[in-house]
Short mmCIF file of C-alpha atoms in Angstrom, two decimals:
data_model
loop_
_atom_site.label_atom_id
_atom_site.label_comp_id
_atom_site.label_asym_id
_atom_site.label_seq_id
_atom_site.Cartn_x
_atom_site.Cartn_y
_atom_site.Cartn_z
CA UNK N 58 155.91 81.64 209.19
CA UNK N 59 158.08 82.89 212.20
CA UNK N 60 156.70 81.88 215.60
CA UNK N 61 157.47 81.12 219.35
CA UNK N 62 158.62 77.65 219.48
CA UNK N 63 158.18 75.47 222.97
CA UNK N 64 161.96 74.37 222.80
CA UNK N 65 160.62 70.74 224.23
CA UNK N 66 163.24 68.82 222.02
CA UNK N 67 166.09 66.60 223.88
CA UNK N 68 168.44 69.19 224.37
CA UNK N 69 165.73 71.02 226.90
CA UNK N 70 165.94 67.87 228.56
CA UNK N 71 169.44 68.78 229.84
CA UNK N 72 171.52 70.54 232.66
CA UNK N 73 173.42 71.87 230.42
CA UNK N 74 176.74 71.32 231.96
CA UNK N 75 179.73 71.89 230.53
CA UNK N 76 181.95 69.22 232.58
CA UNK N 77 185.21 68.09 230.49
CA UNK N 78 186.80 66.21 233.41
CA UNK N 79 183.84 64.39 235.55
CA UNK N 80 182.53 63.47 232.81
CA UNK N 81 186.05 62.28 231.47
CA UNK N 82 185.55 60.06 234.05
CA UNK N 83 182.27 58.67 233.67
CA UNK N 84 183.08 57.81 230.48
CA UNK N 85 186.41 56.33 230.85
CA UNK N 86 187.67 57.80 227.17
CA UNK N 87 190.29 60.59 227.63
CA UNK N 88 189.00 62.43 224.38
CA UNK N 89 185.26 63.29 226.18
CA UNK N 90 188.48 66.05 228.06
CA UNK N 91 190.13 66.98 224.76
CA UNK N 92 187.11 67.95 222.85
CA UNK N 93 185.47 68.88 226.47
CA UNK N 94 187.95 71.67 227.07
CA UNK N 95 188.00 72.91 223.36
CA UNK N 96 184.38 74.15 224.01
CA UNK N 97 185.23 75.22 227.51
CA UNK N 98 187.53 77.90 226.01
CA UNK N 99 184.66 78.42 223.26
CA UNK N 100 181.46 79.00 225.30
CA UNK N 101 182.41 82.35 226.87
CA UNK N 102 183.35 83.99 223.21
CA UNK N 103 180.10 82.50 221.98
CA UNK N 104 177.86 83.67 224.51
CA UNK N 105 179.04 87.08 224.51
CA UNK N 106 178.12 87.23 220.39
CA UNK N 107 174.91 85.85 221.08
CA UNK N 108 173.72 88.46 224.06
CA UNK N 109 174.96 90.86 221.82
CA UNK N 110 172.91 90.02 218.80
CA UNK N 111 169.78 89.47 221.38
CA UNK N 112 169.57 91.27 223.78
CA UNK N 113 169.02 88.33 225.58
CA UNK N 114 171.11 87.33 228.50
CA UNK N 115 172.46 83.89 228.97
CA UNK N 116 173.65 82.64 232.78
CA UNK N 117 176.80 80.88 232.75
CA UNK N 118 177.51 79.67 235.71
CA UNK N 119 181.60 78.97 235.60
CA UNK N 120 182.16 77.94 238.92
CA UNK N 121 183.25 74.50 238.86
CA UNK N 122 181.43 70.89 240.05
CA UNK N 123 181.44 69.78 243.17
CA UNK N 124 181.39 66.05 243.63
CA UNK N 125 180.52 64.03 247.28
CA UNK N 126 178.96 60.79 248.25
CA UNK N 127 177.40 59.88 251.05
CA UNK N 128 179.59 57.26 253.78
CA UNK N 129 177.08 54.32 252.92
CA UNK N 130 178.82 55.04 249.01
CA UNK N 131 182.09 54.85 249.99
CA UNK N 132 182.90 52.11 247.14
CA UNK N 133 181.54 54.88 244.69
CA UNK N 134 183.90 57.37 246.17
CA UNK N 135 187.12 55.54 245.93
CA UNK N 136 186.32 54.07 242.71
CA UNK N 137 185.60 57.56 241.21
CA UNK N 138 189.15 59.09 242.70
CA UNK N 139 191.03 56.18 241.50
CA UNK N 140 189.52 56.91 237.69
CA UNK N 141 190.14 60.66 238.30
CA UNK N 142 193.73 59.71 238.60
CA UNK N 143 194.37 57.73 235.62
CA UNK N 144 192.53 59.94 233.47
CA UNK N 145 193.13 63.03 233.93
CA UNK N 146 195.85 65.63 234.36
CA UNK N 147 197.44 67.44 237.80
CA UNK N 148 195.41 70.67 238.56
CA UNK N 149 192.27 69.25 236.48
CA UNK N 150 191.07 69.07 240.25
CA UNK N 151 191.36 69.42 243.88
CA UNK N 152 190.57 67.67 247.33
CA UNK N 153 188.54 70.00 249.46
CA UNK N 154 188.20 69.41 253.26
CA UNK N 155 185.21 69.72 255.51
CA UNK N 156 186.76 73.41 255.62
CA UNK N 157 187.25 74.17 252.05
CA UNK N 158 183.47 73.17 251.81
CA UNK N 159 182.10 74.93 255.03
CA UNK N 160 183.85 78.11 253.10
CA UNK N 161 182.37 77.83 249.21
CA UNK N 162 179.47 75.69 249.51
CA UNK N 163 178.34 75.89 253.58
CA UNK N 164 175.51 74.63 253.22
CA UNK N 165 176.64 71.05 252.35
CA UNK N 166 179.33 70.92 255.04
CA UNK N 167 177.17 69.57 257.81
CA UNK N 168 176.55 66.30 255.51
CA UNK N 169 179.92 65.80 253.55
CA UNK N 170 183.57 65.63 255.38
CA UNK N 171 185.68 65.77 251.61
CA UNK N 172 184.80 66.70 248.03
CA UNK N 173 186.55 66.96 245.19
CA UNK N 174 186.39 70.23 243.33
CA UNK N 175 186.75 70.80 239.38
CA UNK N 176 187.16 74.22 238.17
CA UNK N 177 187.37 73.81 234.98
CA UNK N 178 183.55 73.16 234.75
CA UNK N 179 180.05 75.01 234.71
CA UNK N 180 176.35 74.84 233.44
CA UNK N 181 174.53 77.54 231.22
CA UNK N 182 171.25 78.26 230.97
CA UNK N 183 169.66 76.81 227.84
CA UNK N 184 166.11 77.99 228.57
CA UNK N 185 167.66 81.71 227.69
CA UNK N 186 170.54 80.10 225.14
CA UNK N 187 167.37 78.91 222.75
CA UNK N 188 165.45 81.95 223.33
CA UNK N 189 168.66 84.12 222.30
CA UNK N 190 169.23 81.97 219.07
CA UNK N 191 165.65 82.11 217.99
CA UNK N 192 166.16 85.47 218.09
CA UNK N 193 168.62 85.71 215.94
CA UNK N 194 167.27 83.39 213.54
CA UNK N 195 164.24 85.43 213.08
CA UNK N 196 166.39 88.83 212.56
CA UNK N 197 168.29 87.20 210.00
CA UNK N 198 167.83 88.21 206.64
CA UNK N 199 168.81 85.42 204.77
CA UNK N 200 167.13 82.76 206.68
CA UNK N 201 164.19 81.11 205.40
CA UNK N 202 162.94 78.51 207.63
CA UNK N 203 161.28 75.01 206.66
CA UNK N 204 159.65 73.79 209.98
CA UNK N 205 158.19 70.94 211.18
CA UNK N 206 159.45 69.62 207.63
CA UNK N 207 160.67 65.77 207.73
CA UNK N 208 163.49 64.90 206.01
CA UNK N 209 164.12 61.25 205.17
CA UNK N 210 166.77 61.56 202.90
CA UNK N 211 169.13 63.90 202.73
CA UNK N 212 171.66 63.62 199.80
CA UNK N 213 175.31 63.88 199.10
CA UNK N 214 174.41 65.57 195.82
CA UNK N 215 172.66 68.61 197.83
CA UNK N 216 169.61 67.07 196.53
CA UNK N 217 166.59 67.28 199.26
CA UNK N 218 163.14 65.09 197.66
CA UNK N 219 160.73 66.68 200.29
CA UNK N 220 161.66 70.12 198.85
CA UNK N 221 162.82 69.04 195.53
CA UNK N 222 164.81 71.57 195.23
CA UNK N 223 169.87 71.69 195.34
CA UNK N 224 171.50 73.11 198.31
CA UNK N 225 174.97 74.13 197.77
CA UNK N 226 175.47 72.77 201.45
CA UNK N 227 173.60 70.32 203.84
CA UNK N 228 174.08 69.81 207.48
CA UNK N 229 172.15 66.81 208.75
CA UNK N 230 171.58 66.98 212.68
CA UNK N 231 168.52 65.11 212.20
CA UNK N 232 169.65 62.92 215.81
CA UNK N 233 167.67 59.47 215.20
CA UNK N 234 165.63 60.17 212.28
CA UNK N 235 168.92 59.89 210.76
CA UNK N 236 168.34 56.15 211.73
CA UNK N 237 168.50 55.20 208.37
CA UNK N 238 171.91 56.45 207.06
CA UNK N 239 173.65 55.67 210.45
CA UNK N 240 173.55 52.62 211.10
CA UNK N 241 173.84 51.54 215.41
CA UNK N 242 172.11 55.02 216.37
CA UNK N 243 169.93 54.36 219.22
CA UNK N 244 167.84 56.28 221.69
CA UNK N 245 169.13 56.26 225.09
CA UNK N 246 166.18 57.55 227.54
CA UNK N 247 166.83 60.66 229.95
CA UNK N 248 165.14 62.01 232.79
CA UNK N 249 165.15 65.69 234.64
CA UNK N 250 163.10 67.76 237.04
CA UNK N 251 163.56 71.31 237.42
CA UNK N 252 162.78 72.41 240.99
CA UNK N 253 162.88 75.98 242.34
CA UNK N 254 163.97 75.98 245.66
CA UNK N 255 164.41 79.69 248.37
CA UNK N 256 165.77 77.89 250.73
CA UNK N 257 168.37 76.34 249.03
CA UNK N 258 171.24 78.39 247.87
CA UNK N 259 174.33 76.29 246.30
CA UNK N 260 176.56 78.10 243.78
CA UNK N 261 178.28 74.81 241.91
CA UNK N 262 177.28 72.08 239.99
CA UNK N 263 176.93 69.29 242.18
CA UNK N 264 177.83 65.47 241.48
CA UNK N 265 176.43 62.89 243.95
CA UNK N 266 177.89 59.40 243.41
CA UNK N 267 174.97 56.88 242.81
CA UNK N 268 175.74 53.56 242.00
CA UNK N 269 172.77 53.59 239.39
CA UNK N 270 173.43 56.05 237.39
CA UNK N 271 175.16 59.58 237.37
CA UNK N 272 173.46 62.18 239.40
CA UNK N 273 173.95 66.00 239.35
CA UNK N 274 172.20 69.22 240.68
CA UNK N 275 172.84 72.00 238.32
CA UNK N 276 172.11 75.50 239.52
CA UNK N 277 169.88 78.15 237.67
CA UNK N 278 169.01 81.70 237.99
CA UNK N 279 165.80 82.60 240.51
CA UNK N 280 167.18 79.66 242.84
CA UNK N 281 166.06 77.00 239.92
CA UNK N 282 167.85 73.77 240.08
CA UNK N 283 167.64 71.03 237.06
CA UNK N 284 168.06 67.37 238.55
CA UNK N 285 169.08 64.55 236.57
CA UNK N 286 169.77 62.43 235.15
CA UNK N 287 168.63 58.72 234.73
CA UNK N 288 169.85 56.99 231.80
CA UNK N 289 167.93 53.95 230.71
CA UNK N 290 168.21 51.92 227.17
CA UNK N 291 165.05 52.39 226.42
CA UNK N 292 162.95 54.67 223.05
CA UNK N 293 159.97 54.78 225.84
CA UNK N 294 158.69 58.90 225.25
CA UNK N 295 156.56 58.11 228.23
CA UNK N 296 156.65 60.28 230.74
CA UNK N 297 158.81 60.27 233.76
CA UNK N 298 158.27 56.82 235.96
CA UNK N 299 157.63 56.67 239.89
CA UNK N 300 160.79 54.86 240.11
CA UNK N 301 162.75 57.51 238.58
CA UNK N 302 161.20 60.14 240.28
CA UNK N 303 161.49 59.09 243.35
CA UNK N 304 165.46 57.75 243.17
CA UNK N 305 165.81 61.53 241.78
CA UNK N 306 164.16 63.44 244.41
CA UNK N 307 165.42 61.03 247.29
CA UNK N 308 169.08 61.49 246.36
CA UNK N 309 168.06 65.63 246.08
CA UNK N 310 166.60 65.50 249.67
CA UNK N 311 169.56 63.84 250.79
CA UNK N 312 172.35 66.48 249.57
CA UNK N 313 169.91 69.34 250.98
CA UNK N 314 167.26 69.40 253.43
CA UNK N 315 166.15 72.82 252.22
CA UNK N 316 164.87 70.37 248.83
CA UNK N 317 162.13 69.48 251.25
CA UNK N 318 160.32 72.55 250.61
CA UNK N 319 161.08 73.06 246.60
CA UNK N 320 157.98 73.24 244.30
CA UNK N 321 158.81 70.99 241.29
CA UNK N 322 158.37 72.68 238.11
CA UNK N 323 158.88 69.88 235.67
CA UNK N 324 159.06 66.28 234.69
CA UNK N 325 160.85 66.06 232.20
CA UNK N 326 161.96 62.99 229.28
CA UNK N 327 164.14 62.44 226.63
CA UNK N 328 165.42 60.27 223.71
CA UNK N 329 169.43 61.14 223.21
CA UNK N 330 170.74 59.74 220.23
CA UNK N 331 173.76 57.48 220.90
CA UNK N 332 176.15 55.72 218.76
CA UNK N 333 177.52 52.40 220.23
CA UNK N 334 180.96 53.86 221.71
CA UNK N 335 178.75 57.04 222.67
CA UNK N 336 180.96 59.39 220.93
CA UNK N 337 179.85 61.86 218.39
CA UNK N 338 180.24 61.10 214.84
CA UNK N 339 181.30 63.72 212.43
CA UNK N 340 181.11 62.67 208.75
CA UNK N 341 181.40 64.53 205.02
CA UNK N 342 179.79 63.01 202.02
CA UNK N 343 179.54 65.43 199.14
CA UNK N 344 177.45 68.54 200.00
CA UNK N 345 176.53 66.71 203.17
CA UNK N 346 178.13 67.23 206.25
CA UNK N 347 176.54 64.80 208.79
CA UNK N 348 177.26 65.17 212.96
CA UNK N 349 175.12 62.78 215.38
CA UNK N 350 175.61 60.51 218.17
CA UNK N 351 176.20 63.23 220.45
CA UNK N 352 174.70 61.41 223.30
CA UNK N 353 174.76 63.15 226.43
CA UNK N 354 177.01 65.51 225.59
CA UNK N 355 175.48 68.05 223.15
CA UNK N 356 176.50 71.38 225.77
CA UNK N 357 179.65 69.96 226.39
CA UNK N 358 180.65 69.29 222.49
CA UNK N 359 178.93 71.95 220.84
CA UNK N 360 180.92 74.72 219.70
CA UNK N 361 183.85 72.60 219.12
CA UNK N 362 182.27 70.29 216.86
CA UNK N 363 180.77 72.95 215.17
CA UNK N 364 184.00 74.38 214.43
CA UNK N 365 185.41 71.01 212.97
CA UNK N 366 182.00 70.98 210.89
CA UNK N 367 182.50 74.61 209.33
CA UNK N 368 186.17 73.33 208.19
CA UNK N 369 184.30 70.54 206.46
CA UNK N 370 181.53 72.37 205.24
CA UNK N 371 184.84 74.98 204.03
CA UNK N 372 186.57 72.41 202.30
CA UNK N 373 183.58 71.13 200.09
CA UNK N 374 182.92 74.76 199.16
CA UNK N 375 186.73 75.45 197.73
#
């Protein structure tokens, strides 16, 4: 049976952003940019298939990330230029003056003298990017959907017990109930809240340096912003703690005073499933074709994972 599904997994609980190079540098690990920028060149192409098929249209915001700190950060700052420099490439981004920000993003200039400024980065809309898939799933002919279905075991010989029934191909993107084959997945808690916020009208991605934990502000349609995102080593599926909460909508108020008056849509929590060098893990074994451990990253590695897993998926099929 075809319904309207609430799209409350992990990858609601998400910006969204598709940020190669800042997030090159969180990381530390030079292929986060490789693989980054292969879906970078992807999105657009895929987008444009999937409005088609739809109807639906998906916001992709392609205007780069801003990233500040505030003075008492200054540590933060430095430490995050110096990485910038040994990881990534000349032109991946820019230094922007009080200036260059009082012209693209004025309404941060009276709090921020420099920036840096990444174009090769954005954030799409994933409210409208899972509405637009479901709707092609449920125009597709040759779909037929198992849901809520859990699958503990998923075999190399195409073999699936809860159906008992061959497939000539399996995919496994369970995330962590794939516990079992893989071993070292974890849960790694996240936290958002999704404000909307007239007052406030900022056209980039924004990174504020936190010595916690990274912290972004990604910009939707109907002057929505997503805010996020704490990262704790925790499975808690709790709801979002005080703590969090308040570190999240602090560091907001301090990038904009116009967040003062922002009604707050949504509390939002997550469990992301992580492998123990938090990069994804693409395996074939038989008719099974396993990718997990995307971590954080799902947006950013999507399509061009997907892409490596089709050539896998191609070359078990020949």
């Amino acid at each position: 049976e075809q319904h309207q599904r609430p799209h409350t997994g992990t990858g609601q609980v998400a910006a969204a952003m598709i940020a190669p190079t800042t997030e090159t540098i969180g990381t530390g690990q030079v292929s986060v940019r490789q693989l980054g920028l292969q879906s970078w060149a992807l999105w657009p192409g895929w987008l444009k298939a999937l409005q088609a098929a739809s109807g639906i249209n998906i916001a992709f915001n392609r205007h780069g990330t801003l990233v500040v700190a505030h003075p008492q950060d200054r540590s933060e700052w430095q430490r995050f230029q110096q990485r910038a420099r040994q990881l990534l490439k000349a032109g991946d981004s820019r230094i922007w003056t009080r200036a260059d920000i009082q012209a693209a993003e004025p309404e941060l200039a009276a709090r921020f003298t420099e920036a840096l400024y990444f174009p090769q980065e954005g954030t799409l809309d994933n409210d409208a990017l899972y509405r637009a898939l479901d709707a092609c799933l449920d125009a597709a002919p040759a779909v037929t959907r198992h849901e809520g279905l859990a699958c503990h075991a998923l075999r190399a010989d195409g073999y699936v017990p809860e159906l008992e029934q061959y497939f000539d191909r399996i995919v496994d993107c369970r995330g962590l109930g794939a516990r079992a084959a893989l071993p070292g997945l974890r849960g790694v808690r996240g936290e958002v809240i999704r404000v909307q916020a007239p007052e406030v009208t900022l056209q980039r991605s924004i990174r504020l340096l936190h010595p916690r934990y990274p912290l972004y502000i990604a910009p939707r349609p109907c002057g929505c912003y997503v805010i996020g995102a704490t990262q704790l080593e925790s499975e808690a599926e709790t709801p979002v703690s005080v703590r969090s909460a308040l570190e999240l909508l602090s560091a907001l108020y301090s990038l904009h005073p116009g967040f003062a008056e922002a009604r707050i849509l949504s509390l939002q929590t997550g469990l992301r499933p992580a492998l123990p060098d938090h990069l994804p893990r693409l395996t074939r074994s038989g008719k099974r074709v396993c990718l997990n451990g995307l971590f954080r990253h799902g947006y950013l590695f999507a399509p061009a994972l997907i892409h490596q897993a089709i050539n896998l998926l191609e070359e078990n099929h020949s």
